Structure formats: C-alpha cells, structure tokens
Tab-separated table of C-alpha atoms and ligand atoms in Angstrom:
chain	number	residue	atom	x	y	z
A	1	ALA	CA	-36.826	65.937	-16.510
A	2	ARG	CA	-40.065	65.071	-14.741
A	3	LEU	CA	-39.494	63.788	-11.181
A	4	VAL	CA	-41.810	61.791	-8.955
A	5	VAL	CA	-40.490	61.734	-5.374
A	6	LEU	CA	-41.549	58.980	-2.953
A	7	VAL	CA	-41.508	59.669	0.807
A	8	SER	CA	-42.585	57.981	4.044
A	9	GLY	CA	-41.594	60.472	6.715
A	10	SER	CA	-40.287	63.968	7.417
A	11	GLY	CA	-39.393	64.645	3.776
A	12	THR	CA	-36.317	66.820	4.374
A	13	ASN	CA	-34.653	65.309	1.293
A	14	LEU	CA	-37.792	66.202	-0.671
A	15	GLN	CA	-37.628	69.697	0.814
A	16	ALA	CA	-34.018	70.046	-0.324
A	17	LEU	CA	-35.108	69.207	-3.894
A	18	ILE	CA	-38.040	71.648	-3.700
A	19	ASP	CA	-35.742	74.412	-2.418
A	20	ARG	CA	-32.980	73.865	-5.002
A	21	ILE	CA	-35.516	73.825	-7.855
A	22	ALA	CA	-37.074	77.032	-6.508
A	23	GLU	CA	-33.616	78.636	-6.427
A	24	GLU	CA	-32.334	77.419	-9.794
A	25	GLY	CA	-35.524	77.115	-11.816
A	26	PRO	CA	-35.220	75.438	-15.239
A	27	ALA	CA	-31.395	75.533	-15.023
A	28	TYR	CA	-31.625	72.678	-12.520
A	29	GLY	CA	-32.935	70.430	-15.279
A	30	ALA	CA	-35.734	68.752	-13.352
A	31	GLU	CA	-39.107	69.555	-11.884
A	32	ILE	CA	-41.105	67.620	-9.308
A	33	VAL	CA	-44.395	66.626	-10.923
A	34	ALA	CA	-45.777	64.654	-7.961
A	35	VAL	CA	-44.957	63.318	-4.502
A	36	GLY	CA	-46.096	59.835	-3.473
A	37	ALA	CA	-46.192	58.216	-0.043
A	38	ASP	CA	-47.014	54.824	1.448
A	39	ARG	CA	-48.942	56.402	4.293
A	40	THR	CA	-51.038	59.496	5.020
A	41	GLY	CA	-50.299	62.268	7.472
A	42	VAL	CA	-46.523	62.419	7.041
A	43	GLU	CA	-44.620	65.713	7.015
A	44	GLY	CA	-43.294	64.884	3.544
A	45	LEU	CA	-46.826	65.130	2.124
A	46	ALA	CA	-47.407	68.406	3.996
A	47	ARG	CA	-44.204	69.782	2.466
A	48	ALA	CA	-45.427	68.779	-0.995
A	49	GLU	CA	-48.800	70.401	-0.424
A	50	ARG	CA	-47.161	73.611	0.850
A	51	ALA	CA	-45.148	73.647	-2.384
A	52	GLY	CA	-48.335	73.202	-4.413
A	53	LEU	CA	-47.280	69.766	-5.683
A	54	PRO	CA	-49.747	66.978	-6.542
A	55	THR	CA	-49.582	64.064	-4.071
A	56	PHE	CA	-50.753	60.468	-3.957
A	57	VAL	CA	-50.799	57.800	-1.241
A	58	CYS	CA	-50.571	54.045	-1.821
A	59	ARG	CA	-51.002	52.108	1.425
A	60	VAL	CA	-50.104	48.440	1.519
A	61	GLY	CA	-53.064	47.820	3.825
A	62	ASP	CA	-55.493	49.073	1.198
A	63	HIS	CA	-54.631	46.190	-1.114
A	64	ALA	CA	-55.383	42.479	-0.895
A	65	THR	CA	-51.831	41.509	-1.798
A	66	ARG	CA	-48.381	43.063	-1.921
A	67	GLU	CA	-48.418	42.578	-5.690
A	68	ALA	CA	-51.660	44.571	-5.938
A	69	TRP	CA	-50.030	47.368	-3.940
A	70	ASP	CA	-46.980	47.281	-6.186
A	71	ARG	CA	-49.217	47.550	-9.243
A	72	ALA	CA	-51.180	50.436	-7.709
A	73	LEU	CA	-47.957	52.280	-6.836
A	74	THR	CA	-46.665	51.745	-10.374
A	75	GLU	CA	-49.885	53.034	-11.915
A	76	ALA	CA	-50.138	56.030	-9.575
A	77	THR	CA	-46.553	56.939	-10.429
A	78	ALA	CA	-46.996	56.347	-14.174
A	79	ALA	CA	-49.932	58.752	-14.243
A	80	TYR	CA	-47.378	61.570	-13.877
A	81	ARG	CA	-45.121	60.316	-16.689
A	82	PRO	CA	-41.864	60.669	-14.681
A	83	ASP	CA	-38.459	60.520	-16.335
A	84	LEU	CA	-36.878	59.795	-12.941
A	85	VAL	CA	-38.342	58.483	-9.683
A	86	VAL	CA	-36.560	59.446	-6.464
A	87	SER	CA	-37.026	57.467	-3.257
A	88	ALA	CA	-36.254	59.960	-0.487
A	89	GLY	CA	-36.882	58.136	2.731
A	90	PHE	CA	-39.501	55.865	1.150
A	91	MET	CA	-39.597	52.920	3.527
A	92	LYS	CA	-41.182	50.220	1.399
A	93	ILE	CA	-39.493	47.729	-0.922
A	94	VAL	CA	-41.119	48.015	-4.345
A	95	GLY	CA	-41.945	44.896	-6.342
A	96	LYS	CA	-41.279	43.496	-9.792
A	97	GLU	CA	-43.832	45.643	-11.592
A	98	PHE	CA	-42.384	48.903	-10.292
A	99	ILE	CA	-38.848	47.802	-11.148
A	100	ALA	CA	-39.978	46.676	-14.608
A	101	ALA	CA	-41.475	50.105	-15.183
A	102	TYR	CA	-38.805	52.303	-13.553
A	103	GLY	CA	-35.668	50.241	-13.157
A	104	GLY	CA	-32.749	52.250	-14.498
A	105	ARG	CA	-34.499	55.544	-13.691
A	106	PHE	CA	-35.303	54.947	-10.029
A	107	VAL	CA	-32.856	56.484	-7.531
A	108	ASN	CA	-32.694	55.843	-3.783
A	109	THR	CA	-30.760	57.496	-0.995
A	110	HIS	CA	-29.568	55.366	1.914
A	111	PRO	CA	-28.001	56.654	5.187
A	112	ALA	CA	-24.979	54.362	5.165
A	113	LEU	CA	-22.020	53.520	2.924
A	114	LEU	CA	-23.422	50.606	0.916
A	115	PRO	CA	-22.775	47.736	0.705
A	116	SER	CA	-22.304	48.188	4.439
A	117	PHE	CA	-25.435	48.386	6.555
A	118	PRO	CA	-28.259	47.996	4.038
A	119	GLY	CA	-31.891	47.895	5.123
A	120	ALA	CA	-34.113	49.963	7.330
A	121	HIS	CA	-31.629	50.601	10.181
A	122	GLY	CA	-28.417	51.639	8.459
A	123	VAL	CA	-27.537	54.359	10.981
A	124	ARG	CA	-28.205	52.187	14.014
A	125	ASP	CA	-26.336	49.204	12.512
A	126	ALA	CA	-23.228	51.255	11.711
A	127	LEU	CA	-23.158	52.582	15.282
A	128	ALA	CA	-23.688	49.129	16.776
A	129	TYR	CA	-20.909	47.722	14.632
A	130	GLY	CA	-18.491	50.368	15.904
A	131	ALA	CA	-17.847	51.918	12.497
A	132	LYS	CA	-15.580	54.976	12.693
A	133	VAL	CA	-16.974	56.510	9.526
A	134	THR	CA	-20.336	56.038	7.901
A	135	GLY	CA	-22.261	58.229	5.484
A	136	CYS	CA	-24.839	58.052	2.726
A	137	THR	CA	-25.211	56.444	-0.674
A	138	VAL	CA	-27.258	57.527	-3.685
A	139	HIS	CA	-27.833	54.559	-5.980
A	140	PHE	CA	-30.098	53.174	-8.654
A	141	VAL	CA	-32.675	50.749	-7.302
A	142	ASP	CA	-32.495	47.207	-8.652
A	143	ASP	CA	-34.465	44.120	-7.632
A	144	GLY	CA	-32.542	43.764	-4.376
A	145	VAL	CA	-32.616	45.808	-1.156
A	146	ASP	CA	-30.107	48.676	-1.343
A	147	THR	CA	-28.035	46.660	-3.841
A	148	GLY	CA	-28.287	48.700	-7.047
A	149	PRO	CA	-25.400	50.472	-8.833
A	150	ILE	CA	-23.887	53.253	-6.714
A	151	ILE	CA	-23.944	56.778	-8.164
A	152	ALA	CA	-22.358	58.784	-5.322
A	153	GLN	CA	-21.447	58.531	-1.648
A	154	GLY	CA	-20.673	60.960	1.155
A	155	VAL	CA	-18.631	60.212	4.300
A	156	VAL	CA	-19.597	61.249	7.826
A	157	GLU	CA	-17.384	60.751	10.915
A	158	VAL	CA	-18.902	58.783	13.799
A	159	ARG	CA	-18.322	60.549	17.137
A	160	ASP	CA	-18.079	58.878	20.558
A	161	GLU	CA	-21.062	60.870	21.797
A	162	ASP	CA	-23.186	59.474	18.976
A	163	HIS	CA	-23.388	56.170	20.851
A	164	ALA	CA	-24.830	57.712	24.007
A	165	ASP	CA	-27.101	59.968	21.972
A	166	HIS	CA	-28.392	57.078	19.923
A	167	GLU	CA	-29.159	54.968	23.007
A	168	ALA	CA	-31.011	57.959	24.415
A	169	GLY	CA	-33.154	57.778	21.284
A	170	GLY	CA	-31.461	60.839	19.841
A	171	ASN	CA	-30.228	60.751	16.293
A	172	ALA	CA	-27.396	63.217	16.169
A	173	LEU	CA	-25.510	60.983	13.751
A	174	HIS	CA	-28.481	60.553	11.422
A	175	GLU	CA	-28.992	64.316	11.363
A	176	ARG	CA	-25.318	64.837	10.446
A	177	ILE	CA	-25.676	62.207	7.736
A	178	LYS	CA	-28.810	63.881	6.415
A	179	GLU	CA	-26.963	67.191	6.004
A	180	VAL	CA	-24.548	65.467	3.634
A	181	GLU	CA	-27.258	63.309	2.079
A	182	ARG	CA	-29.528	66.178	1.095
A	183	ARG	CA	-26.728	67.981	-0.754
A	184	LEU	CA	-25.596	64.754	-2.425
A	185	LEU	CA	-29.086	63.796	-3.565
A	186	VAL	CA	-29.904	67.219	-4.974
A	187	ASP	CA	-26.583	67.403	-6.812
A	188	VAL	CA	-26.893	63.877	-8.226
A	189	VAL	CA	-30.510	64.229	-9.381
A	190	GLY	CA	-29.689	67.505	-11.110
A	191	ARG	CA	-26.651	66.008	-12.873
A	192	LEU	CA	-28.577	62.915	-14.002
A	193	ALA	CA	-31.362	65.131	-15.311
A	194	ARG	CA	-29.134	67.667	-17.090
A	195	HIS	CA	-26.486	65.393	-18.567
A	196	GLY	CA	-28.081	61.994	-18.925
A	197	TYR	CA	-26.283	58.850	-17.814
A	198	ARG	CA	-25.379	55.290	-18.709
A	199	ILE	CA	-25.543	52.217	-16.466
A	200	GLU	CA	-23.293	49.313	-17.465
A	201	GLY	CA	-23.471	46.522	-14.920
A	202	ARG	CA	-22.512	48.226	-11.673
A	203	LYS	CA	-20.874	51.205	-13.346
A	204	VAL	CA	-22.782	54.474	-13.657
A	205	THR	CA	-21.438	57.107	-16.045
A	206	ILE	CA	-22.986	60.565	-16.017
A	207	LYS	CA	-22.374	62.068	-19.434
B	1	GRF	C1	-33.032	59.592	4.994
B	1	GRF	O1	-31.836	59.626	5.759
B	1	GRF	C2	-33.063	58.362	4.139
B	1	GRF	O2	-31.793	57.971	3.676
B	1	GRF	C3	-33.558	57.345	5.126
B	1	GRF	O3	-34.567	57.999	5.862
B	1	GRF	C4	-34.245	59.389	5.881
B	1	GRF	C5	-35.436	60.130	5.340
B	1	GRF	O4	-35.329	61.447	5.743
B	1	GRF	N1	-34.101	56.185	4.440
B	1	GRF	P1	-36.374	62.538	5.158
B	1	GRF	O5	-37.757	61.899	5.206
B	1	GRF	O6	-35.955	62.871	3.767
B	1	GRF	O7	-36.225	63.702	6.106
C-alpha cells in the first residue's frame, strides 16, 4: 500500500513508520510515498528528507480561504496516489474535500483514550481531569474531530509526578504515551495494509 503521512511537529510517529519499513521491507505491506505538513521547518519534514522521501507543505496562511487550503491539501496528497493517509501529529482539521477523497482510508493517532479528551490538548486535559489511566487511540478520521471509528487503543498509567512535571512544562506523560502510540500506529497501519479491512458504522474489522 502507498502511504502519505501528514505531520506538524517532531515526527517521531513518522520516524517509527520509516524505521519499521526499513527493517521489514516489502513484508510490512506499505511504503511511504510522501510526507506532507501544514508548516515548514518542522523536524518531521527533516526526518522525511533524511529518509529520502518526497515532501510537500500546505500552509493555511497561503490560501485565501480554509476551503482553498483543504482543496490544495487534497490535491497535493492525491498527486502521490495514496492507498492510505496517516495523520501522525498533524494538527489541522481537514475539510469536506479531503474527507470526500480519503474518508475510509485516512487514519489518525490521538494521545488519549477517545471519546475521552478529544482535540488538541488530550494529554493536558486527561491530567487536569484527574484520570488515573489515559493512553492513545488510532482511528479512522470522519467529518468530526477525533470522532471516527476506533481501530485500536493503548493504555498508559498516569503517575502522581506527571502533574508536577506537566505544570513545569515537562511532558513525561506524553512521552510515555508516545512510546505506546508509535508501536500501536506502526502495527495498525501494517495490518490494515497487509490484510485489508471493513468499516461498518463504528465497527472496524481487519480481515
Ligand atoms: C502524537 O502524540 C500525536 O498523537 C499528537 O501529537 C503527537 C505527535 O508526535 N497529536 P510526533 O510529531 O509524531 O512526534
């Protein structure tokens, strides 16, 4: 399967995919054909370039309207003919056109146990709420925010010291979540690619 991966930041989930594919080769069942970002100068793009992968950037500010950006992102992605699109820390909400083109083959990873703590601050919100466990969710993207059918989840214990660390601007909990998240994402993407899958309502079946 041809993968386009979308990033906005450090790209460690992207790196995990790059590394697994380098280890397993064709047996993994998927190859990254391009990496897209919503901004320039992020480590995720540098990781892609170091891996010799084509990259593209679609910045909201470069377009007159959000819809124009959504169309540009859809076209830039479509140029690589992906079978699956993976949002790995991509921090923009795509629009109707992107969902029309890639809905049902667009996977996102979120650092909380959806439906709890959706949105851009899932780790912070779980801590603030006093959750004792949190984790990560890999799901198909639908026309909502972090609301699509869940494929897999991983659980991470919240520790007392995470609260102090988080207030100090540290992100010990997010780093622990990301360790689980990277393995989950790589495993899920490989299984979807190798075995194919069915989505019926909120139920995902990997064949
Ligand atoms: C991941 O935890 C993702 O779930 C969240 O942002 C983080 C991105 O990390 N949206 P990276 O860019 O893959 O290192």
